[in-house]
């Protein structure tokens, strides 16, 4: 609650990218801005379209609802509404909402005199989504290569694409992405457990200082990256995981059509084995 006294200090005018002062206002603790309005518009429209699509389907069970992309025969053309056109419009709404949210974050950062780390980081996640539903389908020549919007249908799509390349874990970019995901989890667990340990001491002991934190990791792993360093490392690991996950799927199909285990034949063909 003590942080509420700082709100007025940070509710400064300016920093907007579009609209000037017209949308430069707050609703409760939330900054709106022009891109806040467009976020709400695209999010509400996309959600309503998903509900409409569900009404045309066989079930209202949440995890079985599915909005499928157009059939491959439609290529990159517009499809009829109930034959994939709904998926195309929802995709436009999703991209509009995600990009608007990133630009809203940029406006808030400009207001506070911050760097653009947050919208950039969020942009990597948006890039991964756009890779799946726009970039890869464009490279393959059909919107039907995008994934369906549904819980079980989406999981089936992931499984089917994996088996399409025999064993997706042999995809080298997938290996890099998974390594970054696991390392992100490791770094966050190490950092989070340390913070909980030093700020929640046993009864009768005082809260530990930053020097105690550094000393712990010097004793534990031989080196302490420091309070600022661990956050920079965490950001790098997380963004790398998202980036390489996008790379691993965009090269599957447009640039490599065989099974991924076969890609590793180059290793067996090295002259050192002769």
Short mmCIF file of N, CA, C and O in Angstrom, two decimals, residues 13 21 36 39-40 62 86 94 152 154 168 175 194 211 214 222 231 238 252 264 267:
data_model
loop_
_atom_site.label_atom_id
_atom_site.label_comp_id
_atom_site.label_asym_id
_atom_site.label_seq_id
_atom_site.Cartn_x
_atom_site.Cartn_y
_atom_site.Cartn_z
N UNK A 13 2.46 13.23 -18.07
CA UNK A 13 1.93 13.38 -19.42
C UNK A 13 3.03 13.13 -20.43
O UNK A 13 4.22 13.21 -20.13
N UNK A 21 -2.37 13.83 -26.44
CA UNK A 21 -3.04 13.81 -25.14
C UNK A 21 -4.44 13.21 -25.20
O UNK A 21 -5.08 13.02 -24.15
N UNK A 36 -3.84 1.11 -25.95
CA UNK A 36 -4.71 0.41 -25.01
C UNK A 36 -6.09 0.23 -25.60
O UNK A 36 -6.73 -0.83 -25.44
N UNK A 39 -5.89 -2.39 -28.30
CA UNK A 39 -5.76 -3.71 -27.67
C UNK A 39 -7.12 -4.25 -27.26
O UNK A 39 -7.47 -5.40 -27.54
N UNK A 40 -7.90 -3.40 -26.59
CA UNK A 40 -9.24 -3.81 -26.15
C UNK A 40 -10.12 -4.16 -27.35
O UNK A 40 -10.83 -5.17 -27.36
N UNK A 62 -14.91 -26.57 -23.33
CA UNK A 62 -13.81 -25.62 -23.59
C UNK A 62 -12.58 -26.25 -24.24
O UNK A 62 -12.03 -25.69 -25.19
N UNK A 86 -12.72 -17.64 -40.62
CA UNK A 86 -12.81 -17.20 -39.22
C UNK A 86 -11.44 -17.24 -38.57
O UNK A 86 -11.06 -16.32 -37.84
N UNK A 94 -5.61 -11.23 -33.21
CA UNK A 94 -4.59 -11.59 -32.24
C UNK A 94 -3.32 -10.78 -32.45
O UNK A 94 -2.74 -10.23 -31.50
N UNK A 152 -7.01 -29.02 -27.20
CA UNK A 152 -6.61 -30.35 -27.64
C UNK A 152 -6.16 -30.36 -29.10
O UNK A 152 -5.20 -31.05 -29.46
N UNK A 154 -4.76 -27.98 -30.74
CA UNK A 154 -3.43 -27.38 -30.84
C UNK A 154 -2.36 -28.39 -30.42
O UNK A 154 -1.30 -28.50 -31.07
N UNK A 168 11.32 -34.87 -33.78
CA UNK A 168 11.58 -33.44 -33.78
C UNK A 168 12.69 -33.05 -32.81
O UNK A 168 13.29 -31.99 -32.93
N UNK A 175 16.93 -28.27 -30.10
CA UNK A 175 17.86 -28.60 -29.02
C UNK A 175 18.34 -27.34 -28.31
O UNK A 175 18.37 -27.28 -27.07
N UNK A 194 17.19 -18.23 -3.51
CA UNK A 194 18.12 -17.41 -2.73
C UNK A 194 17.41 -16.21 -2.10
O UNK A 194 17.59 -15.92 -0.91
N UNK A 211 25.64 -8.99 0.35
CA UNK A 211 26.94 -9.65 0.49
C UNK A 211 26.79 -11.12 0.89
O UNK A 211 27.56 -11.97 0.48
N UNK A 214 25.93 -12.95 -2.36
CA UNK A 214 27.12 -13.18 -3.17
C UNK A 214 28.01 -14.26 -2.57
O UNK A 214 28.54 -15.11 -3.28
N UNK A 222 31.16 -21.23 -6.96
CA UNK A 222 32.46 -20.62 -7.21
C UNK A 222 32.42 -19.23 -7.79
O UNK A 222 33.46 -18.60 -8.00
N UNK A 231 19.56 -10.82 -13.32
CA UNK A 231 18.38 -10.40 -14.08
C UNK A 231 18.72 -10.22 -15.56
O UNK A 231 17.90 -10.52 -16.43
N UNK A 238 15.78 -16.25 -21.33
CA UNK A 238 14.36 -16.36 -21.70
C UNK A 238 14.12 -15.94 -23.14
O UNK A 238 13.39 -16.60 -23.89
N UNK A 252 11.59 -26.00 -40.26
CA UNK A 252 10.99 -27.32 -40.50
C UNK A 252 9.91 -27.19 -41.57
O UNK A 252 8.80 -26.75 -41.30
N UNK A 264 21.54 -35.24 -39.34
CA UNK A 264 22.81 -35.45 -38.65
C UNK A 264 23.75 -36.37 -39.39
O UNK A 264 24.83 -36.70 -38.88
N UNK A 267 27.48 -35.57 -39.74
CA UNK A 267 28.45 -35.94 -38.71
C UNK A 267 29.16 -37.25 -39.08
O UNK A 267 30.38 -37.38 -38.91
#
